């Protein structure tokens, strides 16, 4: 998590995000060309040093903050130009130095069409192959059919690779290297090969207007992005795992104004199976229920709306006494049970994931004394 010392805005970068910013910064330093006036280059050098050992919660000075925003917007600009068909990849012939411009969207469509044609021909070839064998030797027929299909697949792949080979129009070479991107200005159509697009020198077009979102966010937005990433990272250690649909449902309850506390698995009364993922935050309790025979359901209750935390053990069967019952103002109670196993802690708070432990945690989060009543 980074914050801007001058604006108070924030930005969360996971490991992949840090790597992407570092790679883009290195690319700009290697080819320091800009369409428009860039910030002080010294800030970019300082950013590279910062990314070598990023410190969580660091407040960065304006020079570094400007560069982080520009680099984050850079990807959005390129994506928008590609979607508009205004972006080309430059390839340079290693023999005669001729530069070739290639539309990445057209190449993607061509590759997809080739894959579809290949799959179709494999299916037709397999049908012809199996049909050519005698019914009396079915085992041999299957073996030889697989062998012939594999041979046809190899031939198709070779043909595809040959078809995608670029040929230099000047020297007939197929040996190219990638040397960068060329964008065409949406306003004046001028080709721009700079590594950084800010404003078009020919017409003044603002390339940064193409970025759907700025590089920096509000503190709440950045904290929410961080917490969503933490939910994803916790999936591996969460009991029975946390599916993407469950993670997304829990993430939808987050605003960035709360702190993640703990997460565990439990059940609803009357269920045989612990299908509920329960998330405790400083502001609310969220849950998502999902199994293979029913649709995903989820919910949330704010601690401010909880009037009491009770033990539903007296109302439930003995084996499900490890329960949590929340009395809700102007609403029906929410009841969860069958707490056991290993949960996930997001803070240093001492939490146990049995009935007594989750009730103690619920009372603490709604402002009650931690002791059992």
GROMACS .gro file of C-alpha atoms in nm:
model
  373
    1UNK     CA    1   0.000   0.000   0.000
    2UNK     CA    2   0.142   0.337  -0.107
    3UNK     CA    3   0.003   0.682  -0.030
    4UNK     CA    4   0.078   1.018  -0.191
    5UNK     CA    5   0.219   1.268   0.054
    6UNK     CA    6   0.077   1.557  -0.150
    7UNK     CA    7  -0.280   1.441  -0.222
    8UNK     CA    8  -0.357   1.175   0.040
    9UNK     CA    9  -0.454   0.929  -0.235
   10UNK     CA   10  -0.349   0.566  -0.210
   11UNK     CA   11  -0.265   0.266  -0.425
   12UNK     CA   12  -0.237  -0.104  -0.348
   13UNK     CA   13  -0.002  -0.318  -0.556
   14UNK     CA   14   0.027  -0.693  -0.513
   15UNK     CA   15   0.348  -0.873  -0.612
   16UNK     CA   16   0.240  -0.892  -0.977
   17UNK     CA   17   0.148  -0.522  -0.973
   18UNK     CA   18   0.488  -0.425  -0.831
   19UNK     CA   19   0.659  -0.635  -1.099
   20UNK     CA   20   0.450  -0.473  -1.374
   21UNK     CA   21   0.534  -0.119  -1.257
   22UNK     CA   22   0.902  -0.209  -1.231
   23UNK     CA   23   0.901  -0.357  -1.583
   24UNK     CA   24   0.728  -0.051  -1.729
   25UNK     CA   25   0.965   0.186  -1.549
   26UNK     CA   26   1.264  -0.005  -1.681
   27UNK     CA   27   1.122   0.005  -2.034
   28UNK     CA   28   1.079   0.384  -2.014
   29UNK     CA   29   1.432   0.428  -1.878
   30UNK     CA   30   1.572   0.209  -2.157
   31UNK     CA   31   1.391   0.410  -2.427
   32UNK     CA   32   1.330   0.752  -2.264
   33UNK     CA   33   1.108   0.906  -2.531
   34UNK     CA   34   0.787   1.090  -2.452
   35UNK     CA   35   0.497   1.238  -2.646
   36UNK     CA   36   0.433   1.536  -2.421
   37UNK     CA   37   0.622   1.676  -2.124
   38UNK     CA   38   0.701   1.406  -1.863
   39UNK     CA   39   0.769   1.466  -1.492
   40UNK     CA   40   1.124   1.496  -1.362
   41UNK     CA   41   1.317   1.182  -1.472
   42UNK     CA   42   1.485   1.174  -1.130
   43UNK     CA   43   1.152   1.062  -0.983
   44UNK     CA   44   1.152   0.757  -1.210
   45UNK     CA   45   1.500   0.659  -1.093
   46UNK     CA   46   1.387   0.697  -0.732
   47UNK     CA   47   1.083   0.482  -0.806
   48UNK     CA   48   1.304   0.201  -0.936
   49UNK     CA   49   1.499   0.210  -0.611
   50UNK     CA   50   1.177   0.203  -0.410
   51UNK     CA   51   1.044  -0.101  -0.598
   52UNK     CA   52   1.358  -0.301  -0.523
   53UNK     CA   53   1.243  -0.318  -0.161
   54UNK     CA   54   0.882  -0.188  -0.137
   55UNK     CA   55   0.767  -0.081   0.207
   56UNK     CA   56   0.399  -0.125   0.294
   57UNK     CA   57   0.222   0.195   0.394
   58UNK     CA   58   0.495   0.420   0.254
   59UNK     CA   59   0.402   0.782   0.180
   60UNK     CA   60   0.578   0.867  -0.148
   61UNK     CA   61   0.684   1.222  -0.246
   62UNK     CA   62   0.511   1.402  -0.536
   63UNK     CA   63   0.783   1.317  -0.791
   64UNK     CA   64   0.750   0.943  -0.737
   65UNK     CA   65   0.372   0.968  -0.702
   66UNK     CA   66   0.339   1.131  -1.045
   67UNK     CA   67   0.541   0.856  -1.209
   68UNK     CA   68   0.340   0.578  -1.044
   69UNK     CA   69   0.019   0.737  -1.173
   70UNK     CA   70   0.156   0.776  -1.526
   71UNK     CA   71   0.280   0.417  -1.540
   72UNK     CA   72  -0.051   0.282  -1.412
   73UNK     CA   73  -0.241   0.487  -1.671
   74UNK     CA   74  -0.003   0.374  -1.944
   75UNK     CA   75  -0.150   0.023  -1.954
   76UNK     CA   76  -0.505   0.161  -1.982
   77UNK     CA   77  -0.397   0.389  -2.268
   78UNK     CA   78  -0.244   0.098  -2.459
   79UNK     CA   79  -0.547  -0.122  -2.398
   80UNK     CA   80  -0.782   0.146  -2.527
   81UNK     CA   81  -0.570   0.211  -2.837
   82UNK     CA   82  -0.558  -0.161  -2.910
   83UNK     CA   83  -0.937  -0.191  -2.878
   84UNK     CA   84  -0.971   0.101  -3.120
   85UNK     CA   85  -0.736  -0.068  -3.368
   86UNK     CA   86  -0.477   0.210  -3.333
   87UNK     CA   87  -0.192   0.010  -3.183
   88UNK     CA   88   0.080  -0.177  -3.376
   89UNK     CA   89   0.372  -0.393  -3.269
   90UNK     CA   90   0.702  -0.305  -3.436
   91UNK     CA   91   0.923  -0.587  -3.558
   92UNK     CA   92   1.270  -0.522  -3.701
   93UNK     CA   93   1.432  -0.755  -3.955
   94UNK     CA   94   1.764  -0.877  -3.817
   95UNK     CA   95   1.906  -0.904  -4.171
   96UNK     CA   96   1.823  -0.575  -4.344
   97UNK     CA   97   1.687  -0.364  -4.054
   98UNK     CA   98   1.346  -0.309  -4.215
   99UNK     CA   99   1.068  -0.231  -3.963
  100UNK     CA  100   0.736  -0.413  -3.993
  101UNK     CA  101   0.414  -0.294  -3.825
  102UNK     CA  102   0.173  -0.569  -3.717
  103UNK     CA  103  -0.180  -0.531  -3.577
  104UNK     CA  104  -0.198  -0.748  -3.261
  105UNK     CA  105  -0.578  -0.772  -3.285
  106UNK     CA  106  -0.562  -0.909  -3.639
  107UNK     CA  107  -0.297  -1.161  -3.534
  108UNK     CA  108  -0.515  -1.271  -3.243
  109UNK     CA  109  -0.814  -1.321  -3.474
  110UNK     CA  110  -0.600  -1.510  -3.723
  111UNK     CA  111  -0.463  -1.739  -3.452
  112UNK     CA  112  -0.815  -1.806  -3.319
  113UNK     CA  113  -0.943  -1.889  -3.668
  114UNK     CA  114  -0.648  -2.123  -3.725
  115UNK     CA  115  -0.713  -2.298  -3.393
  116UNK     CA  116  -1.080  -2.347  -3.484
  117UNK     CA  117  -0.993  -2.484  -3.826
  118UNK     CA  118  -0.734  -2.716  -3.671
  119UNK     CA  119  -0.981  -2.850  -3.415
  120UNK     CA  120  -1.238  -2.910  -3.687
  121UNK     CA  121  -0.991  -3.097  -3.907
  122UNK     CA  122  -0.878  -3.311  -3.611
  123UNK     CA  123  -1.235  -3.415  -3.543
  124UNK     CA  124  -1.299  -3.499  -3.908
  125UNK     CA  125  -0.968  -3.684  -3.929
  126UNK     CA  126  -1.049  -3.887  -3.619
  127UNK     CA  127  -1.386  -3.991  -3.760
  128UNK     CA  128  -1.228  -4.098  -4.090
  129UNK     CA  129  -0.950  -4.282  -3.910
  130UNK     CA  130  -1.174  -4.488  -3.683
  131UNK     CA  131  -1.414  -4.563  -3.967
  132UNK     CA  132  -1.127  -4.714  -4.168
  133UNK     CA  133  -1.059  -5.002  -3.926
  134UNK     CA  134  -1.230  -5.339  -3.900
  135UNK     CA  135  -1.489  -5.384  -3.627
  136UNK     CA  136  -1.326  -5.716  -3.532
  137UNK     CA  137  -1.018  -5.553  -3.380
  138UNK     CA  138  -1.161  -5.259  -3.184
  139UNK     CA  139  -0.863  -5.232  -2.944
  140UNK     CA  140  -0.613  -5.202  -3.230
  141UNK     CA  141  -0.843  -4.959  -3.405
  142UNK     CA  142  -0.846  -4.723  -3.108
  143UNK     CA  143  -0.467  -4.741  -3.065
  144UNK     CA  144  -0.394  -4.669  -3.431
  145UNK     CA  145  -0.658  -4.397  -3.441
  146UNK     CA  146  -0.489  -4.213  -3.153
  147UNK     CA  147  -0.152  -4.246  -3.327
  148UNK     CA  148  -0.285  -4.106  -3.654
  149UNK     CA  149  -0.466  -3.821  -3.477
  150UNK     CA  150  -0.142  -3.726  -3.300
  151UNK     CA  151   0.043  -3.729  -3.633
  152UNK     CA  152  -0.223  -3.509  -3.793
  153UNK     CA  153  -0.207  -3.271  -3.494
  154UNK     CA  154   0.170  -3.235  -3.539
  155UNK     CA  155   0.127  -3.159  -3.909
  156UNK     CA  156  -0.145  -2.904  -3.834
  157UNK     CA  157   0.071  -2.734  -3.572
  158UNK     CA  158   0.365  -2.714  -3.810
  159UNK     CA  159   0.141  -2.566  -4.078
  160UNK     CA  160   0.002  -2.312  -3.832
  161UNK     CA  161   0.349  -2.202  -3.723
  162UNK     CA  162   0.461  -2.174  -4.083
  163UNK     CA  163   0.153  -1.971  -4.171
  164UNK     CA  164   0.218  -1.725  -3.887
  165UNK     CA  165   0.580  -1.665  -3.992
  166UNK     CA  166   0.653  -1.306  -4.087
  167UNK     CA  167   0.844  -1.249  -4.408
  168UNK     CA  168   1.049  -0.936  -4.474
  169UNK     CA  169   0.934  -0.768  -4.794
  170UNK     CA  170   1.283  -0.632  -4.859
  171UNK     CA  171   1.510  -0.934  -4.808
  172UNK     CA  172   1.272  -1.232  -4.767
  173UNK     CA  173   1.404  -1.302  -4.417
  174UNK     CA  174   1.188  -1.451  -4.141
  175UNK     CA  175   1.424  -1.346  -3.860
  176UNK     CA  176   1.266  -1.057  -3.668
  177UNK     CA  177   1.302  -0.899  -3.325
  178UNK     CA  178   1.036  -0.703  -3.135
  179UNK     CA  179   1.146  -0.343  -3.087
  180UNK     CA  180   0.842  -0.160  -2.948
  181UNK     CA  181   0.494  -0.026  -3.017
  182UNK     CA  182   0.355   0.238  -3.250
  183UNK     CA  183   0.025   0.410  -3.174
  184UNK     CA  184  -0.179   0.627  -3.406
  185UNK     CA  185  -0.321   0.943  -3.251
  186UNK     CA  186  -0.703   0.919  -3.236
  187UNK     CA  187  -0.727   1.288  -3.333
  188UNK     CA  188  -0.468   1.365  -3.603
  189UNK     CA  189  -0.376   1.001  -3.696
  190UNK     CA  190  -0.004   1.074  -3.656
  191UNK     CA  191   0.210   0.767  -3.572
  192UNK     CA  192   0.363   0.788  -3.225
  193UNK     CA  193   0.649   0.552  -3.138
  194UNK     CA  194   0.741   0.708  -2.802
  195UNK     CA  195   0.762   0.481  -2.498
  196UNK     CA  196   0.544   0.726  -2.303
  197UNK     CA  197   0.224   0.881  -2.444
  198UNK     CA  198   0.099   1.190  -2.262
  199UNK     CA  199  -0.008   1.448  -2.521
  200UNK     CA  200   0.031   1.438  -2.900
  201UNK     CA  201   0.300   1.691  -3.009
  202UNK     CA  202   0.121   1.743  -3.344
  203UNK     CA  203  -0.235   1.819  -3.228
  204UNK     CA  204  -0.224   1.832  -2.848
  205UNK     CA  205  -0.451   1.528  -2.801
  206UNK     CA  206  -0.452   1.409  -2.436
  207UNK     CA  207  -0.369   1.037  -2.443
  208UNK     CA  208  -0.429   1.011  -2.068
  209UNK     CA  209  -0.799   1.068  -2.131
  210UNK     CA  210  -0.804   0.712  -2.272
  211UNK     CA  211  -0.723   0.562  -1.933
  212UNK     CA  212  -1.051   0.446  -1.777
  213UNK     CA  213  -0.915   0.500  -1.427
  214UNK     CA  214  -0.630   0.704  -1.291
  215UNK     CA  215  -0.332   0.540  -1.133
  216UNK     CA  216  -0.418   0.664  -0.784
  217UNK     CA  217  -0.736   0.594  -0.587
  218UNK     CA  218  -0.905   0.710  -0.273
  219UNK     CA  219  -0.776   0.553   0.047
  220UNK     CA  220  -1.092   0.343   0.081
  221UNK     CA  221  -1.064   0.211  -0.277
  222UNK     CA  222  -0.701   0.114  -0.226
  223UNK     CA  223  -0.775  -0.054   0.108
  224UNK     CA  224  -1.059  -0.249  -0.051
  225UNK     CA  225  -0.825  -0.367  -0.330
  226UNK     CA  226  -0.577  -0.477  -0.065
  227UNK     CA  227  -0.842  -0.668   0.131
  228UNK     CA  228  -0.974  -0.842  -0.181
  229UNK     CA  229  -0.619  -0.955  -0.255
  230UNK     CA  230  -0.582  -1.078   0.103
  231UNK     CA  231  -0.901  -1.282   0.065
  232UNK     CA  232  -0.761  -1.442  -0.248
  233UNK     CA  233  -0.431  -1.516  -0.079
  234UNK     CA  234  -0.612  -1.677   0.215
  235UNK     CA  235  -0.797  -1.921  -0.012
  236UNK     CA  236  -0.511  -2.172  -0.006
  237UNK     CA  237  -0.507  -2.205   0.373
  238UNK     CA  238  -0.882  -2.179   0.423
  239UNK     CA  239  -1.054  -2.502   0.525
  240UNK     CA  240  -1.182  -2.681   0.209
  241UNK     CA  241  -1.057  -2.386   0.008
  242UNK     CA  242  -1.237  -2.068  -0.096
  243UNK     CA  243  -1.389  -2.073  -0.442
  244UNK     CA  244  -1.374  -1.770  -0.666
  245UNK     CA  245  -1.751  -1.726  -0.640
  246UNK     CA  246  -1.726  -1.728  -0.260
  247UNK     CA  247  -1.437  -1.484  -0.261
  248UNK     CA  248  -1.624  -1.249  -0.496
  249UNK     CA  249  -1.938  -1.263  -0.281
  250UNK     CA  250  -1.742  -1.178   0.034
  251UNK     CA  251  -1.545  -0.909  -0.151
  252UNK     CA  252  -1.871  -0.747  -0.260
  253UNK     CA  253  -1.947  -0.672   0.108
  254UNK     CA  254  -1.622  -0.478   0.156
  255UNK     CA  255  -1.604  -0.099   0.133
  256UNK     CA  256  -1.245  -0.030   0.237
  257UNK     CA  257  -1.357   0.132   0.562
  258UNK     CA  258  -1.323  -0.190   0.763
  259UNK     CA  259  -1.039  -0.417   0.871
  260UNK     CA  260  -1.036  -0.789   0.799
  261UNK     CA  261  -1.025  -0.985   1.125
  262UNK     CA  262  -1.086  -1.357   1.069
  263UNK     CA  263  -1.257  -1.611   0.845
  264UNK     CA  264  -1.382  -1.960   0.919
  265UNK     CA  265  -1.613  -2.231   0.795
  266UNK     CA  266  -1.941  -2.330   0.962
  267UNK     CA  267  -2.296  -2.444   0.888
  268UNK     CA  268  -2.657  -2.332   0.914
  269UNK     CA  269  -2.898  -2.509   1.152
  270UNK     CA  270  -3.049  -2.821   0.997
  271UNK     CA  271  -2.769  -2.865   0.742
  272UNK     CA  272  -2.545  -3.170   0.711
  273UNK     CA  273  -2.233  -3.010   0.576
  274UNK     CA  274  -2.029  -2.701   0.656
  275UNK     CA  275  -2.097  -2.500   0.341
  276UNK     CA  276  -2.076  -2.149   0.489
  277UNK     CA  277  -1.768  -1.927   0.472
  278UNK     CA  278  -1.796  -1.665   0.748
  279UNK     CA  279  -1.593  -1.342   0.739
  280UNK     CA  280  -1.548  -1.123   1.048
  281UNK     CA  281  -1.449  -0.762   0.987
  282UNK     CA  282  -1.430  -0.466   1.222
  283UNK     CA  283  -1.756  -0.328   1.079
  284UNK     CA  284  -1.968  -0.629   0.988
  285UNK     CA  285  -2.011  -1.005   0.962
  286UNK     CA  286  -2.043  -1.143   0.608
  287UNK     CA  287  -2.118  -1.492   0.487
  288UNK     CA  288  -2.154  -1.692   0.169
  289UNK     CA  289  -2.307  -2.036   0.138
  290UNK     CA  290  -2.231  -2.260  -0.157
  291UNK     CA  291  -2.248  -2.629  -0.236
  292UNK     CA  292  -2.276  -2.836  -0.552
  293UNK     CA  293  -2.656  -2.874  -0.545
  294UNK     CA  294  -2.776  -2.522  -0.465
  295UNK     CA  295  -2.713  -2.168  -0.578
  296UNK     CA  296  -2.471  -1.939  -0.398
  297UNK     CA  297  -2.633  -1.720  -0.131
  298UNK     CA  298  -2.468  -1.450   0.075
  299UNK     CA  299  -2.544  -1.182   0.330
  300UNK     CA  300  -2.405  -0.926   0.568
  301UNK     CA  301  -2.500  -0.773   0.901
  302UNK     CA  302  -2.337  -0.466   1.054
  303UNK     CA  303  -2.224  -0.493   1.414
  304UNK     CA  304  -2.408  -0.167   1.476
  305UNK     CA  305  -2.734  -0.350   1.398
  306UNK     CA  306  -2.664  -0.644   1.629
  307UNK     CA  307  -2.846  -0.607   1.958
  308UNK     CA  308  -2.717  -0.921   2.129
  309UNK     CA  309  -2.483  -1.218   2.078
  310UNK     CA  310  -2.624  -1.545   2.211
  311UNK     CA  311  -2.545  -1.916   2.230
  312UNK     CA  312  -2.814  -2.110   2.040
  313UNK     CA  313  -2.700  -2.440   2.195
  314UNK     CA  314  -3.015  -2.484   2.399
  315UNK     CA  315  -3.223  -2.467   2.082
  316UNK     CA  316  -3.005  -2.701   1.877
  317UNK     CA  317  -2.903  -3.061   1.896
  318UNK     CA  318  -2.613  -3.140   2.127
  319UNK     CA  319  -2.366  -3.201   1.849
  320UNK     CA  320  -2.427  -2.848   1.715
  321UNK     CA  321  -2.390  -2.654   2.041
  322UNK     CA  322  -2.088  -2.467   1.904
  323UNK     CA  323  -2.315  -2.196   1.766
  324UNK     CA  324  -2.346  -1.823   1.712
  325UNK     CA  325  -2.680  -1.641   1.726
  326UNK     CA  326  -2.701  -1.272   1.642
  327UNK     CA  327  -3.010  -1.079   1.742
  328UNK     CA  328  -3.075  -0.811   1.479
  329UNK     CA  329  -3.257  -0.481   1.524
  330UNK     CA  330  -3.562  -0.477   1.297
  331UNK     CA  331  -3.479  -0.818   1.154
  332UNK     CA  332  -3.475  -1.193   1.209
  333UNK     CA  333  -3.187  -1.350   1.404
  334UNK     CA  334  -2.892  -1.492   1.212
  335UNK     CA  335  -2.777  -1.832   1.339
  336UNK     CA  336  -2.462  -2.027   1.250
  337UNK     CA  337  -2.333  -2.348   1.404
  338UNK     CA  338  -2.087  -2.638   1.379
  339UNK     CA  339  -1.777  -2.427   1.442
  340UNK     CA  340  -1.460  -2.634   1.445
  341UNK     CA  341  -1.149  -2.683   1.243
  342UNK     CA  342  -0.895  -2.425   1.137
  343UNK     CA  343  -0.984  -2.071   1.043
  344UNK     CA  344  -0.780  -1.784   0.901
  345UNK     CA  345  -0.663  -1.483   1.104
  346UNK     CA  346  -0.594  -1.151   0.936
  347UNK     CA  347  -0.477  -0.974   1.253
  348UNK     CA  348  -0.278  -1.060   1.565
  349UNK     CA  349  -0.602  -1.092   1.760
  350UNK     CA  350  -0.622  -1.419   1.953
  351UNK     CA  351  -0.918  -1.605   1.799
  352UNK     CA  352  -1.035  -1.964   1.847
  353UNK     CA  353  -1.280  -2.107   1.598
  354UNK     CA  354  -1.515  -2.297   1.825
  355UNK     CA  355  -1.854  -2.172   1.940
  356UNK     CA  356  -1.722  -1.995   2.247
  357UNK     CA  357  -1.440  -1.835   2.052
  358UNK     CA  358  -1.657  -1.690   1.775
  359UNK     CA  359  -1.913  -1.561   2.025
  360UNK     CA  360  -1.633  -1.392   2.219
  361UNK     CA  361  -1.506  -1.238   1.894
  362UNK     CA  362  -1.855  -1.119   1.794
  363UNK     CA  363  -1.904  -0.951   2.131
  364UNK     CA  364  -1.567  -0.783   2.105
  365UNK     CA  365  -1.637  -0.650   1.755
  366UNK     CA  366  -1.971  -0.503   1.858
  367UNK     CA  367  -1.813  -0.332   2.155
  368UNK     CA  368  -1.903  -0.564   2.440
  369UNK     CA  369  -1.658  -0.690   2.702
  370UNK     CA  370  -1.475  -1.001   2.575
  371UNK     CA  371  -1.591  -1.225   2.862
  372UNK     CA  372  -1.870  -1.475   2.810
  373UNK     CA  373  -2.199  -1.363   2.967
   0.00000   0.00000   0.00000
